[in-house]
PDB file of C-alpha atoms and ligand atoms in Angstrom:
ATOM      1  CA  UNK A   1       0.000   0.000   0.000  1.00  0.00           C
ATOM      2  CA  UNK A   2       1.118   4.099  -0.736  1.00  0.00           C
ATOM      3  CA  UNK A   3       1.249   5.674   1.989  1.00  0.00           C
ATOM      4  CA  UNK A   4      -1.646   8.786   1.234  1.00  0.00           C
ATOM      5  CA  UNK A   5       0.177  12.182   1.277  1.00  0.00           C
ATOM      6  CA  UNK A   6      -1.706  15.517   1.337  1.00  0.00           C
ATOM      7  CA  UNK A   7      -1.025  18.200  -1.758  1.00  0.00           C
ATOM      8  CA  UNK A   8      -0.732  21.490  -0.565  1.00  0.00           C
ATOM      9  CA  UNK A   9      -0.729  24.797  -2.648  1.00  0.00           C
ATOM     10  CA  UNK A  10       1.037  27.679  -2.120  1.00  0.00           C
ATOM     11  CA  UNK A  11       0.142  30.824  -3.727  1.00  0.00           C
ATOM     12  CA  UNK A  12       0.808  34.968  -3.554  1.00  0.00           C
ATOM     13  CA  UNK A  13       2.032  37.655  -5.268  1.00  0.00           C
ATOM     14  CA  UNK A  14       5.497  37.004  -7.469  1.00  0.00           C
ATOM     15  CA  UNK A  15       8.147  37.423  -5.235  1.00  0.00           C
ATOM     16  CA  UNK A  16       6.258  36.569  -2.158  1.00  0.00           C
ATOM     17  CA  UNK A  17       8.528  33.247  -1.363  1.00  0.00           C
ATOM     18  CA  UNK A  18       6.843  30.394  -2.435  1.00  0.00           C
ATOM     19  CA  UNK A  19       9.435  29.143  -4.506  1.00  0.00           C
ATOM     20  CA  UNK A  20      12.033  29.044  -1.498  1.00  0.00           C
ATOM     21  CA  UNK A  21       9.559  27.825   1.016  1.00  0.00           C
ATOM     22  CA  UNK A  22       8.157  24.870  -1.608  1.00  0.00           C
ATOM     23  CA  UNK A  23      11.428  23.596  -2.290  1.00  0.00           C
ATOM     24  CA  UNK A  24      12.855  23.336   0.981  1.00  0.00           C
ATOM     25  CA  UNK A  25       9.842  21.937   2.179  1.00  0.00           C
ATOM     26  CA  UNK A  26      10.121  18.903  -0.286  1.00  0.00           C
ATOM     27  CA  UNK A  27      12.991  18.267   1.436  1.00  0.00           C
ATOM     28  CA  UNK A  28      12.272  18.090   4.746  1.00  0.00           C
ATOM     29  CA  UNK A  29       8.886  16.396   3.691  1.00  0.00           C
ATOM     30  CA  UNK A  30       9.965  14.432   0.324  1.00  0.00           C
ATOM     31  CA  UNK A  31       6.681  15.638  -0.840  1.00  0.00           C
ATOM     32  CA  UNK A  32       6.870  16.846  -4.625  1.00  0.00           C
ATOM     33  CA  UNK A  33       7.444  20.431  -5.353  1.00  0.00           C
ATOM     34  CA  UNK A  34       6.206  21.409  -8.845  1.00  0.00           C
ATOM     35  CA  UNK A  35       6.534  25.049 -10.215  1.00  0.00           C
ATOM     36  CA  UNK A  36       3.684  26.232 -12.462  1.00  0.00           C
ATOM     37  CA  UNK A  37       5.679  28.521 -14.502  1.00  0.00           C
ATOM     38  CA  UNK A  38       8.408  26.098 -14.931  1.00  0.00           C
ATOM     39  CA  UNK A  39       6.136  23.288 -15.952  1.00  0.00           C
ATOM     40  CA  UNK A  40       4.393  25.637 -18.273  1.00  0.00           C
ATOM     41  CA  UNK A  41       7.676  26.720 -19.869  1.00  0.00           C
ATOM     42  CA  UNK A  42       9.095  23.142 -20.128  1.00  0.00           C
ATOM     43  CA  UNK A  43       5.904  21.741 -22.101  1.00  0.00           C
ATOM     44  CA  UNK A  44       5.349  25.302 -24.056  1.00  0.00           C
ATOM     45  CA  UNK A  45       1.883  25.426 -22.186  1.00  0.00           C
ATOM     46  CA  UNK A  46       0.822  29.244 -23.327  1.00  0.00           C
ATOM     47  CA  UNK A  47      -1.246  30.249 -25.088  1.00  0.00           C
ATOM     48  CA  UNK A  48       0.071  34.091 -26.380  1.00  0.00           C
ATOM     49  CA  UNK A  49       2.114  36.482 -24.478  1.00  0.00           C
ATOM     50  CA  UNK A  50       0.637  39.943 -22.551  1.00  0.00           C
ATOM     51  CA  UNK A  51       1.800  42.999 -24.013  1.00  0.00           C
ATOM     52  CA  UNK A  52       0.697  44.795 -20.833  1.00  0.00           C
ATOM     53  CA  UNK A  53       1.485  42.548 -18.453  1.00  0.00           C
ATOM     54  CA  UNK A  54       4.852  41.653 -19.945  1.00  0.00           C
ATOM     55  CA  UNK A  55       4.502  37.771 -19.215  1.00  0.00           C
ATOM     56  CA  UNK A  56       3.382  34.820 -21.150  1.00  0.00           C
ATOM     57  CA  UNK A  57      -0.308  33.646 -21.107  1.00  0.00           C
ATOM     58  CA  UNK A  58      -0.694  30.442 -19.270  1.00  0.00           C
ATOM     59  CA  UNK A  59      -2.511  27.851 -21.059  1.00  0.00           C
ATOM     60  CA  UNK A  60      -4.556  26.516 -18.635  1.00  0.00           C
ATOM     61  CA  UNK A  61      -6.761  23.698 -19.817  1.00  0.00           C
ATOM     62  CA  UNK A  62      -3.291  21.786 -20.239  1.00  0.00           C
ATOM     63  CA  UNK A  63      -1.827  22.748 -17.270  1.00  0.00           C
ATOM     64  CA  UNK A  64      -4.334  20.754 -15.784  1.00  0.00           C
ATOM     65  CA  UNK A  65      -4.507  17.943 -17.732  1.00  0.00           C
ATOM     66  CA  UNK A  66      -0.734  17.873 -17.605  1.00  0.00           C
ATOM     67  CA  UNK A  67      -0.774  17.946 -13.522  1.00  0.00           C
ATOM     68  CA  UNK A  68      -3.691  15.733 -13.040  1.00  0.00           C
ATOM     69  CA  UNK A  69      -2.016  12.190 -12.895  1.00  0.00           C
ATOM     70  CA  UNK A  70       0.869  13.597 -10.057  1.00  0.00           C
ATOM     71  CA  UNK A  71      -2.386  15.340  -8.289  1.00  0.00           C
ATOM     72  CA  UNK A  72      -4.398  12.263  -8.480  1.00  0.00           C
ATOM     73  CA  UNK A  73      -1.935  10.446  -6.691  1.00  0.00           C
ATOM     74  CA  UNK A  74      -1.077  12.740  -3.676  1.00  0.00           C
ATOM     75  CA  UNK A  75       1.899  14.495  -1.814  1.00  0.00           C
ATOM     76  CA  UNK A  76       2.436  17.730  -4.318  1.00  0.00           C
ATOM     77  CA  UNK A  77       3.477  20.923  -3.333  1.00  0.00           C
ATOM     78  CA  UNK A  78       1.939  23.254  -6.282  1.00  0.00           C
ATOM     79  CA  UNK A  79       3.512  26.893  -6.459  1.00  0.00           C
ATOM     80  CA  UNK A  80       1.865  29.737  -8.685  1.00  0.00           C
ATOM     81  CA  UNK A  81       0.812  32.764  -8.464  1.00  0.00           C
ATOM     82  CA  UNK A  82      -2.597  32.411  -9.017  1.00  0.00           C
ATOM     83  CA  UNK A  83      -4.915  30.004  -8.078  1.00  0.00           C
ATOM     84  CA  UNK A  84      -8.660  30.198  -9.580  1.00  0.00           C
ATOM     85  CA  UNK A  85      -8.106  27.835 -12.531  1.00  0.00           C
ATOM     86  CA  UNK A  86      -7.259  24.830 -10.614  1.00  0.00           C
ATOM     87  CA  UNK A  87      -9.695  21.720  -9.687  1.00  0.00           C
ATOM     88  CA  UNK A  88     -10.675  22.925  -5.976  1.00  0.00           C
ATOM     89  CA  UNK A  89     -10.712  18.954  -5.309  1.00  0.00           C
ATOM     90  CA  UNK A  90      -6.470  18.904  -5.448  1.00  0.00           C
ATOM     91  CA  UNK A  91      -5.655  20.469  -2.421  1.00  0.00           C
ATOM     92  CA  UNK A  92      -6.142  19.361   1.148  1.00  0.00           C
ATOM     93  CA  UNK A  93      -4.651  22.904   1.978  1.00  0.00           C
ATOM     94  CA  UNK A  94      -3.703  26.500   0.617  1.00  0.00           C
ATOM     95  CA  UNK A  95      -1.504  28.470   1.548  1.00  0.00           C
ATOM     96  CA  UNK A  96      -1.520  32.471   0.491  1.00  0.00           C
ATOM     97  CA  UNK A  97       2.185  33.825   1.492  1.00  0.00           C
ATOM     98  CA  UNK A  98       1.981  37.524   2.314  1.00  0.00           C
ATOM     99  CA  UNK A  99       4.804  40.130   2.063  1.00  0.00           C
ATOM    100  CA  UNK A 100       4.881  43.657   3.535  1.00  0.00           C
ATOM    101  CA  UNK A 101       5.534  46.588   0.783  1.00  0.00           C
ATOM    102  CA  UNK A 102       8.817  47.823   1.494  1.00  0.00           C
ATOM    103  CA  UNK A 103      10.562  44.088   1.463  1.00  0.00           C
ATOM    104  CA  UNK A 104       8.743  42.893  -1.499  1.00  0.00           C
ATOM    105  CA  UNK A 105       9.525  45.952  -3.947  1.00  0.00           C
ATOM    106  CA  UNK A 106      13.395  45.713  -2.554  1.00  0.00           C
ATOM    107  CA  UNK A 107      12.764  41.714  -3.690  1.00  0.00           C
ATOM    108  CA  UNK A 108      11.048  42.214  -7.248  1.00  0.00           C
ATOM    109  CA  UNK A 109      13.624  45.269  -7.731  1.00  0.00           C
ATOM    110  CA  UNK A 110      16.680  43.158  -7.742  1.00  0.00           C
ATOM    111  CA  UNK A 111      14.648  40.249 -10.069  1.00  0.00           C
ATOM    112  CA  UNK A 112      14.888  42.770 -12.477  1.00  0.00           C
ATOM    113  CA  UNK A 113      11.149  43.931 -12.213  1.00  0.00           C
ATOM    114  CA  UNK A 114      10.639  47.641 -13.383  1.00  0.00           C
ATOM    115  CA  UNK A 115       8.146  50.354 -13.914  1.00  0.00           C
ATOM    116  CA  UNK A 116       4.488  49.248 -14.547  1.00  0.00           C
ATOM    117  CA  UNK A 117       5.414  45.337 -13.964  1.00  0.00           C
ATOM    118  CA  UNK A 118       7.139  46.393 -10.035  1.00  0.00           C
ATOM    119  CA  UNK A 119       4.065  48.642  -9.773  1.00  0.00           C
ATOM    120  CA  UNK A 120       1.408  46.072 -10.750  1.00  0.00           C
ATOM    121  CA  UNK A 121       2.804  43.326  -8.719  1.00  0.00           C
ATOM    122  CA  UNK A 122       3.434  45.639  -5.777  1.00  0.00           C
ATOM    123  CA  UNK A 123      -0.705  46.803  -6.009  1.00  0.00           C
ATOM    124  CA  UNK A 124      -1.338  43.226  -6.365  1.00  0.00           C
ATOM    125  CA  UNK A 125       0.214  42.793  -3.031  1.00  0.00           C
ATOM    126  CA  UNK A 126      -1.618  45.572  -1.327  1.00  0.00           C
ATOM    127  CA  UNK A 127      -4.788  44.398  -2.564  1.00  0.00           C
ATOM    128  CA  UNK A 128      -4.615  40.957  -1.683  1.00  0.00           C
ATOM    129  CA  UNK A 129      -5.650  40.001  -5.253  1.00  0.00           C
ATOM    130  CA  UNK A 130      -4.160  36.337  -4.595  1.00  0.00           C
ATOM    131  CA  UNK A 131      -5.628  36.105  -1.048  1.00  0.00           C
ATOM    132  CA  UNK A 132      -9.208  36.842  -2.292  1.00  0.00           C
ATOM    133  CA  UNK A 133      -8.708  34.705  -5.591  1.00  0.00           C
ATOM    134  CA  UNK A 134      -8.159  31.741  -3.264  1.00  0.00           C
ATOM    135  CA  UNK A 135     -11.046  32.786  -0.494  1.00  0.00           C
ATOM    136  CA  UNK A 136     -13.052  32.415  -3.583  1.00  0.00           C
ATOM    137  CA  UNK A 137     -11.833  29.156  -5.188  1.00  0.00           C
ATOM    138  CA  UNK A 138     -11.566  27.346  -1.999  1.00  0.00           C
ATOM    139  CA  UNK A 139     -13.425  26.345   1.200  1.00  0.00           C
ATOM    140  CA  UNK A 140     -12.752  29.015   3.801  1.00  0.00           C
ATOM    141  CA  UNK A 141     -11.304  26.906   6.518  1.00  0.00           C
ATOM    142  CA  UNK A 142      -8.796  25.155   3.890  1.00  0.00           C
ATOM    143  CA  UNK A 143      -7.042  28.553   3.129  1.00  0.00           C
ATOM    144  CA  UNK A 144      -4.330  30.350   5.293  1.00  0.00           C
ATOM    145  CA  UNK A 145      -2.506  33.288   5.137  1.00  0.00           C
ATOM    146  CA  UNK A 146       1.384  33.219   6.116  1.00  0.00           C
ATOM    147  CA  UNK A 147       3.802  36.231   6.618  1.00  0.00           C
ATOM    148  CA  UNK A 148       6.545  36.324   4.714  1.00  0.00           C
ATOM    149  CA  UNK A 149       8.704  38.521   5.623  1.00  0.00           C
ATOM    150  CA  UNK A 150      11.967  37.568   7.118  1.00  0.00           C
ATOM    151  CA  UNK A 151      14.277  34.411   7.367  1.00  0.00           C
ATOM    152  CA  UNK A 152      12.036  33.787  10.927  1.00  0.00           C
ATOM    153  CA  UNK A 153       8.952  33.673   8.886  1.00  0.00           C
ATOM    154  CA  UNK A 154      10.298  31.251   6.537  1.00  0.00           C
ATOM    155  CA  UNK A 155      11.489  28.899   9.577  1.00  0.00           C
ATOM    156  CA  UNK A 156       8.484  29.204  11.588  1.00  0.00           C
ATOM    157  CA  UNK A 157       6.250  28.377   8.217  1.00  0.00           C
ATOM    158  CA  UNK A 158       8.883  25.703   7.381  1.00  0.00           C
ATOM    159  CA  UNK A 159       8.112  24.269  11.307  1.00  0.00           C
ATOM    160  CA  UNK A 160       3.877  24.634  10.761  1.00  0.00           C
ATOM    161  CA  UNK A 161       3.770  23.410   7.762  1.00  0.00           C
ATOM    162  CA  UNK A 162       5.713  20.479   8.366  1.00  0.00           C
ATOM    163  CA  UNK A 163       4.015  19.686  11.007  1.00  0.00           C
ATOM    164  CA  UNK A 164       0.884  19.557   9.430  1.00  0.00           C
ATOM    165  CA  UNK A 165       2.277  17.379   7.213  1.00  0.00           C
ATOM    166  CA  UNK A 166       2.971  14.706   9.534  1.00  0.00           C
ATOM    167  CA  UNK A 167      -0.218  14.870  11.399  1.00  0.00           C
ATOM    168  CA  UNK A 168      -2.230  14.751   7.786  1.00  0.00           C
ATOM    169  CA  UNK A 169       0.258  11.852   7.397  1.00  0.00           C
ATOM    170  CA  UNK A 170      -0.767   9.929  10.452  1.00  0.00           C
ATOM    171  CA  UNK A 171      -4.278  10.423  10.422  1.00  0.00           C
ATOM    172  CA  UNK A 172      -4.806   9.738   6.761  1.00  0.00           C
ATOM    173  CA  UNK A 173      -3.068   6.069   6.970  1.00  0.00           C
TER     174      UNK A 173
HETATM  175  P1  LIG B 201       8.228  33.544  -5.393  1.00  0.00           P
HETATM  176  O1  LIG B 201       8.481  32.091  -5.705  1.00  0.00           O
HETATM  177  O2  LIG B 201       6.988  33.757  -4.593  1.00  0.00           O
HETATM  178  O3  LIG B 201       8.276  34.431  -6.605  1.00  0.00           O
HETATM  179  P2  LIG B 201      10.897  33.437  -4.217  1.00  0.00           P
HETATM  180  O4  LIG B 201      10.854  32.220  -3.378  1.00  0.00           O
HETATM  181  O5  LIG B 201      11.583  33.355  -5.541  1.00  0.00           O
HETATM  182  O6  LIG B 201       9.422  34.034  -4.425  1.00  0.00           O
HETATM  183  O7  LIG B 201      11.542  34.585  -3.311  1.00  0.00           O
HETATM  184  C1  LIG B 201      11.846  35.873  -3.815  1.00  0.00           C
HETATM  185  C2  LIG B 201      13.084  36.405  -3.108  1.00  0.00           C
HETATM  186  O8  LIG B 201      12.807  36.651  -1.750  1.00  0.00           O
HETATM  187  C3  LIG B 201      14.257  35.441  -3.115  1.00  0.00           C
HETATM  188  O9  LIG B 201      15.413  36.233  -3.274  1.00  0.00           O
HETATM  189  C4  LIG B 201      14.269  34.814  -1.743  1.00  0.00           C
HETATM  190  C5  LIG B 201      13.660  35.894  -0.884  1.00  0.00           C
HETATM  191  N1  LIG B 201      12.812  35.383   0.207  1.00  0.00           N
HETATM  192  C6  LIG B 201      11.833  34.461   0.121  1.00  0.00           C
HETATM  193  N2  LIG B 201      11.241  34.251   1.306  1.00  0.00           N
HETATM  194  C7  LIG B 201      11.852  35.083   2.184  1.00  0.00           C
HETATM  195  C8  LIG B 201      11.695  35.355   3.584  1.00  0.00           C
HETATM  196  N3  LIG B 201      10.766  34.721   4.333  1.00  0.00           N
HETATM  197  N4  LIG B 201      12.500  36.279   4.144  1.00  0.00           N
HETATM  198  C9  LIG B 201      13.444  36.913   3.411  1.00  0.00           C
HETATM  199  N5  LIG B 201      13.631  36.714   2.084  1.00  0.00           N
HETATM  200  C10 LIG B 201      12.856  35.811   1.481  1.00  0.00           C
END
């Protein structure tokens, strides 16, 4: 028998930390981490590129069907930011990682983000476009917010979340 594993997804504005927080926790977990954009740019999953936005257009309907297998059978860590356009069935949990102003424009600034593209992600932020995308797409009590701010945050949400891991571990088998 597999042992059942949970598949989580984390979510927020570009630049936010969910890359850094998904990988490491694969390996403290040896859960999967999968990167939407990266998975999308490895198959050629778009469908256009925005002029406006200055990013490629994310082909959805075979995103999907690409991750469905490897959702189907458990213990995925799914990172993108944005969140509507998956199957609300995959996850067992969501997380939305939240960054203050000031540290997230100093973060997008040195990824080379500039004028309208630092400003659009930075309103995004303020918003909390991603946070009420996934309040919407998902049942309420499934969906968390995390700060992430500082190296502290990142341990304490590497601690929590593992932890939930291990208890959706035991009382799933
Ligand atoms: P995302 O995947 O959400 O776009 P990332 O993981 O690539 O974000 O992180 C963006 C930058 O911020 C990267 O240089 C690492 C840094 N970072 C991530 N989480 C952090 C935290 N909790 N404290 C300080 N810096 C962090």
């Amino acid at each position: 028998m597999m042992l059942r594993k949970p598949n989580l997804l984390l979510t927020g504005t570009p630049g936010v930390g969910k890359t850094t927080l998904g990988k490491e926790l694969a390996e403290r977990t040896g859960l999967t981490y999968i990167n939407v954009g990266d998975l999308a740019k490895d198959g050629e999953l778009f469908e256009g590129y925005d002029e406006e936005y200055e990013c490629p257009i994310l082909d959805e309907d075979r995103v999907v069907d690409e991750l469905e297998d490897k959702m189907s059978e458990g213990g995925v860590i799914l990172d993108y930011h944005g969140c509507d356009f998956f199957p609300e069935r995959w996850f067992h949990i969501v997380f939305v990682l939240r960054t203050d102003n000031s540290f997230l424009y100093d973060r997008l600034e040195s990824r080379g983000y500039k004028g309208k593209k630092l400003q659009d992600n930075i309103q995004c932020e303020i918003f909390q476009t991603i946070y009420e995308e996934a309040a919407e797409s998902y049942r309420q009590e499934i969906v968390h917010q995390l700060p992430s701010n500082t190296p502290e945050d990142l341990e304490r949400n590497l601690d929590q979340i593992t932890q939930w891991i291990q208890q959706w571990i035991n009382d799933n088998n």
